[in-house]
mmCIF file with all atom_site columns, C-alpha atoms in Angstrom:
data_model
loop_
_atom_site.group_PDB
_atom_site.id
_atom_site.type_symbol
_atom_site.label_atom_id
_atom_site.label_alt_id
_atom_site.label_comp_id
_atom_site.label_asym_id
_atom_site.label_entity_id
_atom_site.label_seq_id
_atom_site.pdbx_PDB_ins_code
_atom_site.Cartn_x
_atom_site.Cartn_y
_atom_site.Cartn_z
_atom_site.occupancy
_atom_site.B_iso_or_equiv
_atom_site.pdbx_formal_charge
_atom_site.auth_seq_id
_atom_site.auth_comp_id
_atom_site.auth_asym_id
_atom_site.auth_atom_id
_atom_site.pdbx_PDB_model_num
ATOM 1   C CA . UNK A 1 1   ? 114.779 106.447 146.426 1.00 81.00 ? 7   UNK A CA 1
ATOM 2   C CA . UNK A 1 2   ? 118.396 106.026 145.667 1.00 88.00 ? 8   UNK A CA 1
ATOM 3   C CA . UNK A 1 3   ? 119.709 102.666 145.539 1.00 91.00 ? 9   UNK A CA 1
ATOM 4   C CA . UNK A 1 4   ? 123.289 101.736 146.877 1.00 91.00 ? 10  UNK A CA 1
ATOM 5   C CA . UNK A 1 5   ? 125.089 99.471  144.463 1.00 92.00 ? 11  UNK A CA 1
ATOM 6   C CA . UNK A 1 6   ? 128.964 99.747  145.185 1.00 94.00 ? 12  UNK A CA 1
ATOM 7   C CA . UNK A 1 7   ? 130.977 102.670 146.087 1.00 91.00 ? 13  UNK A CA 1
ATOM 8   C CA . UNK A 1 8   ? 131.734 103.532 142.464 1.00 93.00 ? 14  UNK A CA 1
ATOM 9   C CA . UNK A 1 9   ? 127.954 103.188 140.934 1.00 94.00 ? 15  UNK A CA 1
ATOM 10  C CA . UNK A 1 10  ? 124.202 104.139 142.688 1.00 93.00 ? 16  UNK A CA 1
ATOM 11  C CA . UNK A 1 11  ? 120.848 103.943 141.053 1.00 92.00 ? 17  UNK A CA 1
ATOM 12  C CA . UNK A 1 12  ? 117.995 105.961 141.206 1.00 89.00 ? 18  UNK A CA 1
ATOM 13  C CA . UNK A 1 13  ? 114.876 105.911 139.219 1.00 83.00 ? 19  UNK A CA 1
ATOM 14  C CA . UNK A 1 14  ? 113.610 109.516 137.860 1.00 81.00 ? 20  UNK A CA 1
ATOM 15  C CA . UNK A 1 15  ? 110.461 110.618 135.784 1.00 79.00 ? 21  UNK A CA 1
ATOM 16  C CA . UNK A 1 16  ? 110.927 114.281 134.856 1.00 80.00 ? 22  UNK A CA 1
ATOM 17  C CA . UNK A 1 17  ? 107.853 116.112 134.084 1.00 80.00 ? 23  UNK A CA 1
ATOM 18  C CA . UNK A 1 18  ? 109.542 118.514 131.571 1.00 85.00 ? 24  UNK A CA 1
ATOM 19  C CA . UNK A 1 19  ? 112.500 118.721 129.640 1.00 86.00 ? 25  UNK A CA 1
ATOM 20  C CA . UNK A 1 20  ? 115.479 120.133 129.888 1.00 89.00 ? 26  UNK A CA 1
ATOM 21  C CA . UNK A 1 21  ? 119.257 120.119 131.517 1.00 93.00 ? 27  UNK A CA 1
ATOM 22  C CA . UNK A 1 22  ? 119.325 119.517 135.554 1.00 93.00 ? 28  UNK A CA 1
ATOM 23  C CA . UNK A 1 23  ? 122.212 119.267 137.123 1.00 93.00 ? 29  UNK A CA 1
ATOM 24  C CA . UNK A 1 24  ? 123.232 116.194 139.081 1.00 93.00 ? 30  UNK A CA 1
ATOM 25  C CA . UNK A 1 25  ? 125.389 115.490 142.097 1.00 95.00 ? 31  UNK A CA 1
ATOM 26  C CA . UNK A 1 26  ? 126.272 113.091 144.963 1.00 94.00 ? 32  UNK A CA 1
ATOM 27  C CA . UNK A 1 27  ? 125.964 114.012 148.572 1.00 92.00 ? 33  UNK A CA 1
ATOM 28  C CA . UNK A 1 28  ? 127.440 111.268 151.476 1.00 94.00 ? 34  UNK A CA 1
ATOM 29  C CA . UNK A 1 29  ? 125.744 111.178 154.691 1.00 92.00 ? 35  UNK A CA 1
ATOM 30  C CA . UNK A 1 30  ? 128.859 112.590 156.236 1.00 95.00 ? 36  UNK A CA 1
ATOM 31  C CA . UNK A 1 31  ? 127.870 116.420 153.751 1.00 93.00 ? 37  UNK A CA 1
ATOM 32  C CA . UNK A 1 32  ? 130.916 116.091 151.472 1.00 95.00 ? 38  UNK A CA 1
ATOM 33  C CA . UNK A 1 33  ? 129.638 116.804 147.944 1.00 94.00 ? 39  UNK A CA 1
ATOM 34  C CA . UNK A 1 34  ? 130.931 115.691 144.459 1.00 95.00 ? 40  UNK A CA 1
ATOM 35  C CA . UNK A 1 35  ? 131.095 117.351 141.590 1.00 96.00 ? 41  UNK A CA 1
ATOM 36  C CA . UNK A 1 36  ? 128.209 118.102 139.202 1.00 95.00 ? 42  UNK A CA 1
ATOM 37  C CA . UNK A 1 37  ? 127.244 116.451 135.630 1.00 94.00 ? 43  UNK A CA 1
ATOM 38  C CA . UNK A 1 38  ? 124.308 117.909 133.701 1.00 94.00 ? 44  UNK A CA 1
ATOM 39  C CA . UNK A 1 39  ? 121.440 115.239 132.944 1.00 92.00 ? 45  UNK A CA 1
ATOM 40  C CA . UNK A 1 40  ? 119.333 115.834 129.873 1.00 89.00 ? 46  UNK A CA 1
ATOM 41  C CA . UNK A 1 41  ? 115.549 115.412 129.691 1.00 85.00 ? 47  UNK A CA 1
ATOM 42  C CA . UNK A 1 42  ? 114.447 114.875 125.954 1.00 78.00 ? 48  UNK A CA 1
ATOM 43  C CA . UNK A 1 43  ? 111.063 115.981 124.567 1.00 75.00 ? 49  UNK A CA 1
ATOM 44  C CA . UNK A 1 44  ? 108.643 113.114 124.736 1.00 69.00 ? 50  UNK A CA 1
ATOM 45  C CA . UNK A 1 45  ? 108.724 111.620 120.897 1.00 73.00 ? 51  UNK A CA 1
ATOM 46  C CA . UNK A 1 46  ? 105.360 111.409 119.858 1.00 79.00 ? 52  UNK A CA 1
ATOM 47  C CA . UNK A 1 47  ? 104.054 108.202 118.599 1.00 92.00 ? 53  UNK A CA 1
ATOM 48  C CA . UNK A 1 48  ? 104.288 108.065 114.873 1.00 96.00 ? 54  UNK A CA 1
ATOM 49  C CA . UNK A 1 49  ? 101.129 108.817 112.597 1.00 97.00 ? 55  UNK A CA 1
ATOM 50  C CA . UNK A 1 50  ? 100.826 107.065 109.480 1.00 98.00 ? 56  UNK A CA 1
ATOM 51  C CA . UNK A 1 51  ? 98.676  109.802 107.368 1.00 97.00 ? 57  UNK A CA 1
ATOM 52  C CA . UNK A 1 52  ? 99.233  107.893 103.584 1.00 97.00 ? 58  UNK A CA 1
ATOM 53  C CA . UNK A 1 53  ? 100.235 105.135 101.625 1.00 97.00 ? 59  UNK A CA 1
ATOM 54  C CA . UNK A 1 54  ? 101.117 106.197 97.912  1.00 97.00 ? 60  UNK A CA 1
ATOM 55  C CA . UNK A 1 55  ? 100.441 104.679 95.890  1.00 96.00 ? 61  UNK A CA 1
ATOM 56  C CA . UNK A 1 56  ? 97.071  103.345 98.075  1.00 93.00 ? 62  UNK A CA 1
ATOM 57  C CA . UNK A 1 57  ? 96.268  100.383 95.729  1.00 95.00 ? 63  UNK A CA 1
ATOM 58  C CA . UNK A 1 58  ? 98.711  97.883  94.231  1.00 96.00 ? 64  UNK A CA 1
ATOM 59  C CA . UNK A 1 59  ? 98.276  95.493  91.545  1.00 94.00 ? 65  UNK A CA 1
ATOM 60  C CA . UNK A 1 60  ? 98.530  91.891  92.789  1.00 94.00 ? 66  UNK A CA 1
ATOM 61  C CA . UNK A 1 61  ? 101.659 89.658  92.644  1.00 93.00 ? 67  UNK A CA 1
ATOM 62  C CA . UNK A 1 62  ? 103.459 93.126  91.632  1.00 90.00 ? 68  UNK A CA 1
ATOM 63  C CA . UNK A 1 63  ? 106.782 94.049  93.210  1.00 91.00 ? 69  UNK A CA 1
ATOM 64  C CA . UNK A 1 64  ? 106.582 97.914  94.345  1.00 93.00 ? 70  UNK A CA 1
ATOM 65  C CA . UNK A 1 65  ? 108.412 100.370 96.473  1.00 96.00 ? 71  UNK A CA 1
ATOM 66  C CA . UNK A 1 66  ? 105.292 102.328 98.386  1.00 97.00 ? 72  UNK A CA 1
ATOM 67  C CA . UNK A 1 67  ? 106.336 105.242 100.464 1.00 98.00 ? 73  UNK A CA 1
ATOM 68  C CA . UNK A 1 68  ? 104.316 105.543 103.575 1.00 98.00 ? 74  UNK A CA 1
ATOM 69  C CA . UNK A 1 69  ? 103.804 109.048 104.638 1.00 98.00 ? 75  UNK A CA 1
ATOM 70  C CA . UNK A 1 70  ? 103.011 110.615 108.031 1.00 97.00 ? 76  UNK A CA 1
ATOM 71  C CA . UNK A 1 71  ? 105.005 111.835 110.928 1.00 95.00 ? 77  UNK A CA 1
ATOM 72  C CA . UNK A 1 72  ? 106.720 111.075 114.077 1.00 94.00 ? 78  UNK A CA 1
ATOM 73  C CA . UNK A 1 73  ? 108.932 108.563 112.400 1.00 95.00 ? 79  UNK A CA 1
ATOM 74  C CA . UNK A 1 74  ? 112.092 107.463 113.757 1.00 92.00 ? 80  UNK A CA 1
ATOM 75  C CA . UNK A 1 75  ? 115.232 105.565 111.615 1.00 93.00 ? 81  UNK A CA 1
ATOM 76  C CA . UNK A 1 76  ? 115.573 101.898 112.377 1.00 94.00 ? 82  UNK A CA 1
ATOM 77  C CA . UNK A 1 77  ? 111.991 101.967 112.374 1.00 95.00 ? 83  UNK A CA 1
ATOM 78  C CA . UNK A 1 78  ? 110.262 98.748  111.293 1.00 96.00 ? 84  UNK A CA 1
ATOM 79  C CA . UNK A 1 79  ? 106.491 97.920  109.576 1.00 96.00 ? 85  UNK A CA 1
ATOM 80  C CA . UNK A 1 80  ? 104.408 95.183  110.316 1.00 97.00 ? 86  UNK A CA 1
ATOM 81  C CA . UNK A 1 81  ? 101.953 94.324  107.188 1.00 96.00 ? 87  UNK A CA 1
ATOM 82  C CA . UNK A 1 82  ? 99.735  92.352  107.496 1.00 94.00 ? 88  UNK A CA 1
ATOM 83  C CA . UNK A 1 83  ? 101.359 90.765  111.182 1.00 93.00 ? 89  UNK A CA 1
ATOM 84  C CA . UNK A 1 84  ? 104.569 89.905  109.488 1.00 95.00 ? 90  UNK A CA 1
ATOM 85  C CA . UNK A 1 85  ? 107.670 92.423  109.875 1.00 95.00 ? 91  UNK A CA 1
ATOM 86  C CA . UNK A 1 86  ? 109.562 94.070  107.098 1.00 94.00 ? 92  UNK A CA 1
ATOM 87  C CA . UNK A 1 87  ? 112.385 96.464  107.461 1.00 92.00 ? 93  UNK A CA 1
ATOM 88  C CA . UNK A 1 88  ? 111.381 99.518  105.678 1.00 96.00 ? 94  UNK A CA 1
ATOM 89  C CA . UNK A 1 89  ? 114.331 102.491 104.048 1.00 97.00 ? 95  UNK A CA 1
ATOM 90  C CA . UNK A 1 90  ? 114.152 105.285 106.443 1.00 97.00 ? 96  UNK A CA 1
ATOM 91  C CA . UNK A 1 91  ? 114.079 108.896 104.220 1.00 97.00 ? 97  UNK A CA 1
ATOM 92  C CA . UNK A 1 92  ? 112.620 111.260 107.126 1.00 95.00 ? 98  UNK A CA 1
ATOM 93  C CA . UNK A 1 93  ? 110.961 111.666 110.167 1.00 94.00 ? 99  UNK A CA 1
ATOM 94  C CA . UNK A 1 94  ? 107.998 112.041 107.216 1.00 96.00 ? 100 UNK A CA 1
ATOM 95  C CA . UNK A 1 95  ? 108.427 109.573 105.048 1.00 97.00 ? 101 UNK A CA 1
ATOM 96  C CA . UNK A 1 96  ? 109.382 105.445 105.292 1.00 98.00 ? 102 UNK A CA 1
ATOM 97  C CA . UNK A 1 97  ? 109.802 103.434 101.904 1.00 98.00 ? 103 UNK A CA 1
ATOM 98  C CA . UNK A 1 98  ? 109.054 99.422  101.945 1.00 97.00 ? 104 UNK A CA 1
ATOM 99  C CA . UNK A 1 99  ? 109.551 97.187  99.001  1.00 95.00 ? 105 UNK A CA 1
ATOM 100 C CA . UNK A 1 100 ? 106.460 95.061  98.583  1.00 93.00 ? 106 UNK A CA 1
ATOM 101 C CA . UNK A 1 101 ? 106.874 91.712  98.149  1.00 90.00 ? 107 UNK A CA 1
ATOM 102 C CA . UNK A 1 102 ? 105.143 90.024  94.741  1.00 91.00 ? 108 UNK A CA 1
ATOM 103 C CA . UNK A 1 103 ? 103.443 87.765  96.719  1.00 92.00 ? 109 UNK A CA 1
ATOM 104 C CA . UNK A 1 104 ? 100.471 89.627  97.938  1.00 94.00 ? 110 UNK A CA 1
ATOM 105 C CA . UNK A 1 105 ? 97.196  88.405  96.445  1.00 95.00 ? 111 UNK A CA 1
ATOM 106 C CA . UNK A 1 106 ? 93.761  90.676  96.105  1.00 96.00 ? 112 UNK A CA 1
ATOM 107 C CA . UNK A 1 107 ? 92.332  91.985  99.544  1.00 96.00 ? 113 UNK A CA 1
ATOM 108 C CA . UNK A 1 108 ? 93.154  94.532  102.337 1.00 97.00 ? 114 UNK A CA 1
ATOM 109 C CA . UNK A 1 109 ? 96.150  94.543  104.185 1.00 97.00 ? 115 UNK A CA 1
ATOM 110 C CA . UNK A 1 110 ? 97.056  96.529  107.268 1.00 97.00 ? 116 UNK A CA 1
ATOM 111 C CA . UNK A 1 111 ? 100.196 98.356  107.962 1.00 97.00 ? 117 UNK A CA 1
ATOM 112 C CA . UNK A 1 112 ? 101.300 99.621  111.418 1.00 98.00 ? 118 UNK A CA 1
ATOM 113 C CA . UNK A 1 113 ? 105.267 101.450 111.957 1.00 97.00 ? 119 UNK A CA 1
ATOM 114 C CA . UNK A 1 114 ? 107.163 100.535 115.055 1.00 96.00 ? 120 UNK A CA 1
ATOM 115 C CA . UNK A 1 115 ? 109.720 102.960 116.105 1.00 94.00 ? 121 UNK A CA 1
ATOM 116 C CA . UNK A 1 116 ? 112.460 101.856 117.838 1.00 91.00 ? 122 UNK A CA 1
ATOM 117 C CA . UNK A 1 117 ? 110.999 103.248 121.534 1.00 88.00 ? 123 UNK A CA 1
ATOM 118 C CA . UNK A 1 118 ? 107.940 100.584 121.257 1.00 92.00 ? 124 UNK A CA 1
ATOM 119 C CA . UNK A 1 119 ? 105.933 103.308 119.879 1.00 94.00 ? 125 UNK A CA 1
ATOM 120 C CA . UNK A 1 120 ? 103.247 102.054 117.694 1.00 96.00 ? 126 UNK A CA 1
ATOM 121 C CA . UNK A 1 121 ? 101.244 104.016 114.739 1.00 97.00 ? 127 UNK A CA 1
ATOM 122 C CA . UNK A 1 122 ? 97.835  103.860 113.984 1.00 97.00 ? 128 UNK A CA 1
ATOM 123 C CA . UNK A 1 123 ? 96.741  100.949 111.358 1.00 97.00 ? 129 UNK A CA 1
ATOM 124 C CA . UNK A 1 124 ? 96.139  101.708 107.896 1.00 97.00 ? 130 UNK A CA 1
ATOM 125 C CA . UNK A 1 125 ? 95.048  99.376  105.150 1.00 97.00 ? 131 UNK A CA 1
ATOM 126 C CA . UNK A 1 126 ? 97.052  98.896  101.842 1.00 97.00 ? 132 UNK A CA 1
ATOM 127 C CA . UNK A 1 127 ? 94.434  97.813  98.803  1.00 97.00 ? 133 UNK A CA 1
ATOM 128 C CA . UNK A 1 128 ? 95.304  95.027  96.799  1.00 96.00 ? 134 UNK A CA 1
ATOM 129 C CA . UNK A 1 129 ? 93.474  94.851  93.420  1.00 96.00 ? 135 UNK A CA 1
ATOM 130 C CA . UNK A 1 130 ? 93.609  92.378  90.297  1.00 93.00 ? 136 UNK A CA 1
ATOM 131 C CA . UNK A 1 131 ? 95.719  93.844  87.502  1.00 87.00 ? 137 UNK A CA 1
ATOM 132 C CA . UNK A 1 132 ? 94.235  94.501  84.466  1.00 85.00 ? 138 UNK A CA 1
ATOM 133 C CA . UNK A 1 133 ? 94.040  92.103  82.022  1.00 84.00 ? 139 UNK A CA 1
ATOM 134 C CA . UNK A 1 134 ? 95.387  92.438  78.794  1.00 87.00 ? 140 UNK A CA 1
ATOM 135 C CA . UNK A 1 135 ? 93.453  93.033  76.182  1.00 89.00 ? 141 UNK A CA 1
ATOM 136 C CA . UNK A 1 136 ? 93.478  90.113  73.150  1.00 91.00 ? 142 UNK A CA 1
ATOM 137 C CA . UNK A 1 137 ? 92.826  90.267  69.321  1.00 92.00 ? 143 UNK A CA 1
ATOM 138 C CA . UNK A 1 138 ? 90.959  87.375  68.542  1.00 93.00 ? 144 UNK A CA 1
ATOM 139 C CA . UNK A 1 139 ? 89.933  88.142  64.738  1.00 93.00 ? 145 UNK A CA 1
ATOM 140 C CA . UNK A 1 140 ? 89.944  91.165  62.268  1.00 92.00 ? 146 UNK A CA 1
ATOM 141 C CA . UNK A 1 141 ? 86.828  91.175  60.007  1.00 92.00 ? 147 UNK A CA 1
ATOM 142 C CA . UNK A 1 142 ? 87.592  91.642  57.178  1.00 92.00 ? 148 UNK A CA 1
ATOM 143 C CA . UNK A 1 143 ? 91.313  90.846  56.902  1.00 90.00 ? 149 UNK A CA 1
ATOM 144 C CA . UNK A 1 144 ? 91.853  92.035  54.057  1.00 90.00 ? 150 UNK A CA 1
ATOM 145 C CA . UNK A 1 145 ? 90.635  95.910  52.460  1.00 90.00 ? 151 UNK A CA 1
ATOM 146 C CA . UNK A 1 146 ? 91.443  97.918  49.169  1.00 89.00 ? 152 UNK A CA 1
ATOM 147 C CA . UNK A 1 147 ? 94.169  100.260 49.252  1.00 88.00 ? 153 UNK A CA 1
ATOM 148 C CA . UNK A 1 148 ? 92.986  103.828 49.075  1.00 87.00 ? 154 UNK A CA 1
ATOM 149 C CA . UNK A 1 149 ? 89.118  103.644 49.784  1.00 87.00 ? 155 UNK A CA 1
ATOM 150 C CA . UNK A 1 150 ? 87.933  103.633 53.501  1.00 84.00 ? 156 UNK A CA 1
ATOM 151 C CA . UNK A 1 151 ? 86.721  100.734 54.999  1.00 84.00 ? 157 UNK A CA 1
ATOM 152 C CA . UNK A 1 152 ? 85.593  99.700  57.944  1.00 84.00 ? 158 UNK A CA 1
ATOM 153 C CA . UNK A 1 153 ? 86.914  97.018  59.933  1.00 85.00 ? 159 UNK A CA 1
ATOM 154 C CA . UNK A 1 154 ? 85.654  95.299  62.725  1.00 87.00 ? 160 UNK A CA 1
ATOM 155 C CA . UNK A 1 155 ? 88.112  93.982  65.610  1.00 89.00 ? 161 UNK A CA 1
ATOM 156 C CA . UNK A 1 156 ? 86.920  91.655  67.805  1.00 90.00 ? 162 UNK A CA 1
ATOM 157 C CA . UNK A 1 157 ? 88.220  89.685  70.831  1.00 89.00 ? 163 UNK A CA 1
ATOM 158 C CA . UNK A 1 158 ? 88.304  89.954  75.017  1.00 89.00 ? 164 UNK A CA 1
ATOM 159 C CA . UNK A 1 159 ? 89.244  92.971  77.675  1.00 87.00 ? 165 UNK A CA 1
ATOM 160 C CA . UNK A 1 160 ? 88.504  95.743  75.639  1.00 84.00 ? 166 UNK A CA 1
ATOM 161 C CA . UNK A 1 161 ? 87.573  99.458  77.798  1.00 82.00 ? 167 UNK A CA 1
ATOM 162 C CA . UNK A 1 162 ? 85.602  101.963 76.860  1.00 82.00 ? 168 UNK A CA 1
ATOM 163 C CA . UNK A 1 163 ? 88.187  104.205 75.974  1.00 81.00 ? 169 UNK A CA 1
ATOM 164 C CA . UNK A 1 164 ? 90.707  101.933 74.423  1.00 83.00 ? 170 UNK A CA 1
ATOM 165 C CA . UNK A 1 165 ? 92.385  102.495 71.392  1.00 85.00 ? 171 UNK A CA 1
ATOM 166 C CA . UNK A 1 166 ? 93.375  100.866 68.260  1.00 86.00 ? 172 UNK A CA 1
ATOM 167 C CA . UNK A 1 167 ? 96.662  101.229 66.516  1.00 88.00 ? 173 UNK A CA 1
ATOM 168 C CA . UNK A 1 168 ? 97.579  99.923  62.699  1.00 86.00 ? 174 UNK A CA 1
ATOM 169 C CA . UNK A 1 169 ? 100.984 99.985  61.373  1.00 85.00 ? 175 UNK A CA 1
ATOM 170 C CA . UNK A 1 170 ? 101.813 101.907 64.841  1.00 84.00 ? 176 UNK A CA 1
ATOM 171 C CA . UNK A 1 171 ? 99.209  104.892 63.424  1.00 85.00 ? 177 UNK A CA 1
ATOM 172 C CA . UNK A 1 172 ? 96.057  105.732 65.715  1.00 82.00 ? 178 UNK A CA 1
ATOM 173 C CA . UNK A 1 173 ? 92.670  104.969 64.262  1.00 79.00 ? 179 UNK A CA 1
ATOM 174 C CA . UNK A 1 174 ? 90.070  106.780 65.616  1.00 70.00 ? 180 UNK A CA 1
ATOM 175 C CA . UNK A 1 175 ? 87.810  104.222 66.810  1.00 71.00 ? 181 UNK A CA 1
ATOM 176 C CA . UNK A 1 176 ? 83.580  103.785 67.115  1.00 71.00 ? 182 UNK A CA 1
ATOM 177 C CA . UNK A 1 177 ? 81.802  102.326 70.149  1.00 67.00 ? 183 UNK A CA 1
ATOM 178 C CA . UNK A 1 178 ? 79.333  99.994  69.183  1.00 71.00 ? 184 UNK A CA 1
ATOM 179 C CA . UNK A 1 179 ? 76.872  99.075  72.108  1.00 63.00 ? 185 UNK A CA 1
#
């Protein structure tokens, strides 16, 4: 239905089932015709996909660009995390970057993209984890060896690994698990 609005402006509301370039004109009751103007259909944009977050899992109270990866994104798109909006760096219809605030304590948090068209992404969690902690020399028994004849020395103290390694005089020591 065409809607009358003034004799320089009508109004008519279209859906177009495909896409593509129709041409448009005006035709008065009386037959007279007026020139034709080309409308354009766009393609449908898909609603954007969020595939990955990398890295997946942050350190707590850590300041961090994460990219989030997936597909159908559009620039001047915007993230919600967690139900609060940040504006995120648009690099392609692939890829958005967001700068994570430090204030995000241990748990899950969920991301969703909003393009600019309303279009909503699917929900995916970010991982929040405690950071390491560092590990701390509390004593070094003995203190004090002979120069030139091996000797074993025991270090002791809090958050050592499995794994970790011990450096004198900025020289690796190959190091002894003791259970």
């Amino acid at each position: 239905q065409v809607k009358f609005i003034n004799a320089q402006t009508l109004e008519v509301s279209a859906s177009f089932s495909t896409p593509g370039t129709f041409p448009v004109e005006v035709e008065n009751p009386d037959g007279l015709k007026s020139n034709r103007l080309l409308l354009t259909v766009d393609k449908a944009l898909s609603k954007p996909i969020i595939s990955a977050l990398v890295p997946a899992q942050v350190y707590a109270l850590t300041s961090l660009t994460i990219a989030i990866q997936g597909q159908g994104f559009i620039n001047g798109a915007t993230l919600t995390l967690n139900g609060k909006g940040y504006a995120v760096s648009f690099v392609s219809n692939n890829e958005l970057r967001l700068a994570l605030p430090n204030t995000l304590v241990v748990g899950s948090y969920p991301i969703q993209v909003t393009n600019p068209d309303k279009q909503q992404s699917n929900v995916i969690n970010l991982s929040v984890i405690a950071a390491p902690l560092k590990p701390v020399i509390s004593s070094i028994q003995p203190d004090k060896i002979p120069e030139g004849l091996e000797s074993d020395v025991i270090v002791k103290g809090s958050n050592f690994v499995k794994g970790s390694q011990l450096q004198v005089d900025s020289r690796l020591v190959t190091t002894t698990v003791v259970s």
